[in-house]
Rosetta silent file (secondary structure, phi, psi, omega in degrees, C-alpha in Angstrom):
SEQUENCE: XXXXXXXXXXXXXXXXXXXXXXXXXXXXXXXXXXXXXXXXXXXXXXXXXXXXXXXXXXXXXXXXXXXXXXXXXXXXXXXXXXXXXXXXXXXXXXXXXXXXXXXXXXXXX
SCORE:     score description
SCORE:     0.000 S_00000001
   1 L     0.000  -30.319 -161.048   83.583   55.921   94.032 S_00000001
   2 L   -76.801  -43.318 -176.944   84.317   55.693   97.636 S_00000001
   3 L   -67.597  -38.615  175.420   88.208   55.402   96.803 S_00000001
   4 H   -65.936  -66.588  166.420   87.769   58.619   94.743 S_00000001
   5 H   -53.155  -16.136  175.204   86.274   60.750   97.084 S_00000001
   6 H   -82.653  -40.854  149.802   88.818   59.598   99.506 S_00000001
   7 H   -29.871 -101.311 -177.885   91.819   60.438   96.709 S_00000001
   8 H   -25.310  -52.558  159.219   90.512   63.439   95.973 S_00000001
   9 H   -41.892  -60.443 -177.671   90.133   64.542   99.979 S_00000001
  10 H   -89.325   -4.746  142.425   93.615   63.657  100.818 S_00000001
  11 H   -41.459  -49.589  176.290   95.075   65.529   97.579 S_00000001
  12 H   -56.135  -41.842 -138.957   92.972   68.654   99.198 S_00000001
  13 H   -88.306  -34.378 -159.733   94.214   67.952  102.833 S_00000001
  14 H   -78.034  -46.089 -160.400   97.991   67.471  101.409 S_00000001
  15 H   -73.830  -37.925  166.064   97.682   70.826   99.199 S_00000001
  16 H   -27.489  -55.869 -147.800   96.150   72.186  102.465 S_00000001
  17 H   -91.231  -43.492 -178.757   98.965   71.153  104.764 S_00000001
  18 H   -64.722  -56.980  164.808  101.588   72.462  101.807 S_00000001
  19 H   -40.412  -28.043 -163.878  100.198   75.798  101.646 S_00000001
  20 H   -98.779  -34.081 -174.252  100.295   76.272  105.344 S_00000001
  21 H   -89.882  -17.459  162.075  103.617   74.969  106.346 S_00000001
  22 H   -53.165  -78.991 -167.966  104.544   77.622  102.923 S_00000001
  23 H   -60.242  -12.843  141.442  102.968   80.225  104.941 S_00000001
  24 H   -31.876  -56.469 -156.027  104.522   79.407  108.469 S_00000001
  25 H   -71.430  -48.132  175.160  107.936   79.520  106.611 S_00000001
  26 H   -44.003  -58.305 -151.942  106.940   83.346  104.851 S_00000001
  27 H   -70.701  -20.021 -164.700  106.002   84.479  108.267 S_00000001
  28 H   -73.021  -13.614  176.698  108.780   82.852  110.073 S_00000001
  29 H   -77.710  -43.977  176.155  111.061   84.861  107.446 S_00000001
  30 H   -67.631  -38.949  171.367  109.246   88.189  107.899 S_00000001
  31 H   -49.944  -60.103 -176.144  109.653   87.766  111.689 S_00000001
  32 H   -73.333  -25.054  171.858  113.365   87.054  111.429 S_00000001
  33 H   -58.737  -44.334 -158.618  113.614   90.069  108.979 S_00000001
  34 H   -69.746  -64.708  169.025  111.545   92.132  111.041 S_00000001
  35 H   -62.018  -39.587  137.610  113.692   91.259  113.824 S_00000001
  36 H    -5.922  -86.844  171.956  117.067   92.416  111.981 S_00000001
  37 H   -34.617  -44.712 -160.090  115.675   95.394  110.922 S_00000001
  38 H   -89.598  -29.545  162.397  114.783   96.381  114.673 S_00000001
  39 H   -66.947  -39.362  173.179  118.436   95.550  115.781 S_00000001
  40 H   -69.037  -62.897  171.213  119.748   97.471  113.069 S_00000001
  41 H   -44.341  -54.155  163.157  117.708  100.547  114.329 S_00000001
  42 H   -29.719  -54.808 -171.078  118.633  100.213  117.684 S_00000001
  43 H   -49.579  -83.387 -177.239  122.404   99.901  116.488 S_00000001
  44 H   -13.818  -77.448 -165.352  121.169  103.267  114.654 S_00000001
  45 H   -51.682  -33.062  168.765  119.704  104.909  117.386 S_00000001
  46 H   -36.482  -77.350  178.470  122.475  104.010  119.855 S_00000001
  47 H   -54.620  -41.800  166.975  124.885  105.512  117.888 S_00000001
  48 H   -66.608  -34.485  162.581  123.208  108.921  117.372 S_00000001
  49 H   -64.153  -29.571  170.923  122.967  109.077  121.083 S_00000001
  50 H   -58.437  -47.984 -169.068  126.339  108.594  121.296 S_00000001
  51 H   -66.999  -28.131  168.835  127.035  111.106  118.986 S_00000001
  52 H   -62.173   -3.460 -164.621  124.792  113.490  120.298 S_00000001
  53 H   -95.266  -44.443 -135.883  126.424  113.040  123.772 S_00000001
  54 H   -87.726  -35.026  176.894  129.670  113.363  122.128 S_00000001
  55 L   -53.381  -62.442  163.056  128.558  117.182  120.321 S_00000001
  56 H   -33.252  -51.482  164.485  126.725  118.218  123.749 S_00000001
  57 H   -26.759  -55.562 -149.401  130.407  117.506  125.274 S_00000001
  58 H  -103.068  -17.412 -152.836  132.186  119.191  122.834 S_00000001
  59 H   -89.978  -44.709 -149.144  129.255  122.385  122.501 S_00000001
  60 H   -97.440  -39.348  177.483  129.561  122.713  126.725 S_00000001
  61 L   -77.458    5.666  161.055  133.520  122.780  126.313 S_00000001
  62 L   -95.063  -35.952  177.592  133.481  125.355  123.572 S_00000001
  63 L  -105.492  171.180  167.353  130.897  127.835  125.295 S_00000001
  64 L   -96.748   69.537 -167.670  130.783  129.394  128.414 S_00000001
  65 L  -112.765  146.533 -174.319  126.729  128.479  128.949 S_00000001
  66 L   -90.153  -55.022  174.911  125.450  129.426  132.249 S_00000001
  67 L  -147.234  156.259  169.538  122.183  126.751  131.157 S_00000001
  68 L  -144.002  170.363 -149.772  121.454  124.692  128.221 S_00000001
  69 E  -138.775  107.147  176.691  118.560  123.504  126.478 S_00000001
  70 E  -107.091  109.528 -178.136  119.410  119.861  125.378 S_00000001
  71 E  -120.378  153.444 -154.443  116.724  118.094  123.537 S_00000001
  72 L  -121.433   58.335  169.161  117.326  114.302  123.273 S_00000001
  73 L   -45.163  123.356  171.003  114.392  113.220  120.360 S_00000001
  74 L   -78.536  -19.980  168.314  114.958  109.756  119.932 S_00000001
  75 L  -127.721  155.950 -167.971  113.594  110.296  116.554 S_00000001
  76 L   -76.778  -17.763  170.687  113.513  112.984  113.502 S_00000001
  77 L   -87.453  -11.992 -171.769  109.771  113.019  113.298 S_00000001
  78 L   -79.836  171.770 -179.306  109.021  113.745  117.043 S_00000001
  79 L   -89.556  127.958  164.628  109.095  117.079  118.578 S_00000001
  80 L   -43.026  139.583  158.136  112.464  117.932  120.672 S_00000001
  81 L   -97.438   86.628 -166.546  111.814  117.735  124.234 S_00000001
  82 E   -84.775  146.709 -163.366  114.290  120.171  125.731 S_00000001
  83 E  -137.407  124.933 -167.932  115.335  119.980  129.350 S_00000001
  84 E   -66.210  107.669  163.572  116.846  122.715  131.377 S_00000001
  85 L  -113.923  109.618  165.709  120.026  121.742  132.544 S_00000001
  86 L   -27.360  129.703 -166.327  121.428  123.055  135.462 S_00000001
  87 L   -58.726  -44.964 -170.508  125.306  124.692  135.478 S_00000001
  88 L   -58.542  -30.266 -168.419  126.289  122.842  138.549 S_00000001
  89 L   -69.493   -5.374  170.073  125.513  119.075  136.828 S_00000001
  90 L  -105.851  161.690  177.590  128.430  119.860  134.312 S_00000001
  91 L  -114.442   92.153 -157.180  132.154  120.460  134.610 S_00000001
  92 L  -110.016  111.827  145.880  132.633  123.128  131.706 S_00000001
  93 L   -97.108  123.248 -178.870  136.344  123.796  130.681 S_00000001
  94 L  -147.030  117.341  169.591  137.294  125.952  128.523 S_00000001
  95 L   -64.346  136.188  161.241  141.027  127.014  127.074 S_00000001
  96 L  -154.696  151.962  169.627  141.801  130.395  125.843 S_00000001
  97 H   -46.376  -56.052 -165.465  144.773  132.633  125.353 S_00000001
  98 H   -40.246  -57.201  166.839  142.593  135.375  126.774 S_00000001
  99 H   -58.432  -32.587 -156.415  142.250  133.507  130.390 S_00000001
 100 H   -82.591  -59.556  140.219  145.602  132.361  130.452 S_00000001
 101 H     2.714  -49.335 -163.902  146.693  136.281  129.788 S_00000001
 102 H  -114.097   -1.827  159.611  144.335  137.753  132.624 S_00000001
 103 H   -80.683  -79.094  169.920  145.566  134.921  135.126 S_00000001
 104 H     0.320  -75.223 -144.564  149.260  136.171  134.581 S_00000001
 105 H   -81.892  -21.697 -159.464  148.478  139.861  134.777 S_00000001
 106 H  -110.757  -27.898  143.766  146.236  139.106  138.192 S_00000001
 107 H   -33.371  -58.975  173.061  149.200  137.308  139.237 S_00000001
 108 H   -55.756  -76.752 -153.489  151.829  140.151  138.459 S_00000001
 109 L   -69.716    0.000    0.000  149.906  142.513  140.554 S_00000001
């Protein structure tokens, strides 16, 4: 009887120990997904700041803005935060016939 109950114990403690080092291995897999996933967003986010940098660029070299209102959400559910940005912190060029035309003519006279 003694042998049985002892059987029987390390059949629990082995099904024990299998179950456990299964669930180490799930979590260590959800962890490494988990981590993936969060790299991949980053990547994401990364990029839309770039891009947003790259529009803002292209937005201050199309207008003639005295100030702009930039807002830099890191995400689509949050609220914009927009931030006044001074004329002097930019270098704004902008080509046109129309300038080139009225430099000439102020030239001629």
């Amino acid at each position: 009887m003694a042998k049985q109950f002892v059987k029987s114990k390390l059949k629990k403690y082995h099904k024990h120990q299998l179950m456990v080092s299964q669930q180490k291995k799930r979590e260590k897999e959800k962890k490494h997904y988990q981590e993936e996933t969060t790299e991949t967003e980053n990547e994401a986010q990364q990029k839309k700041k770039i891009e947003f940098k790259i529009r803002l660029e292209a937005k201050i070299m199309a207008h003639d803005y005295d100030y702009l209102t930039a807002s830099s959400s890191e995400d689509n559910n949050s609220s914009p935060a927009p931030e006044k940005m001074e004329k002097d912190d930019f270098e704004i060029v902008v080509f046109s016939d129309e300038n080139d035309e009225k430099d000439n003519e102020t030239e001629n006279d």
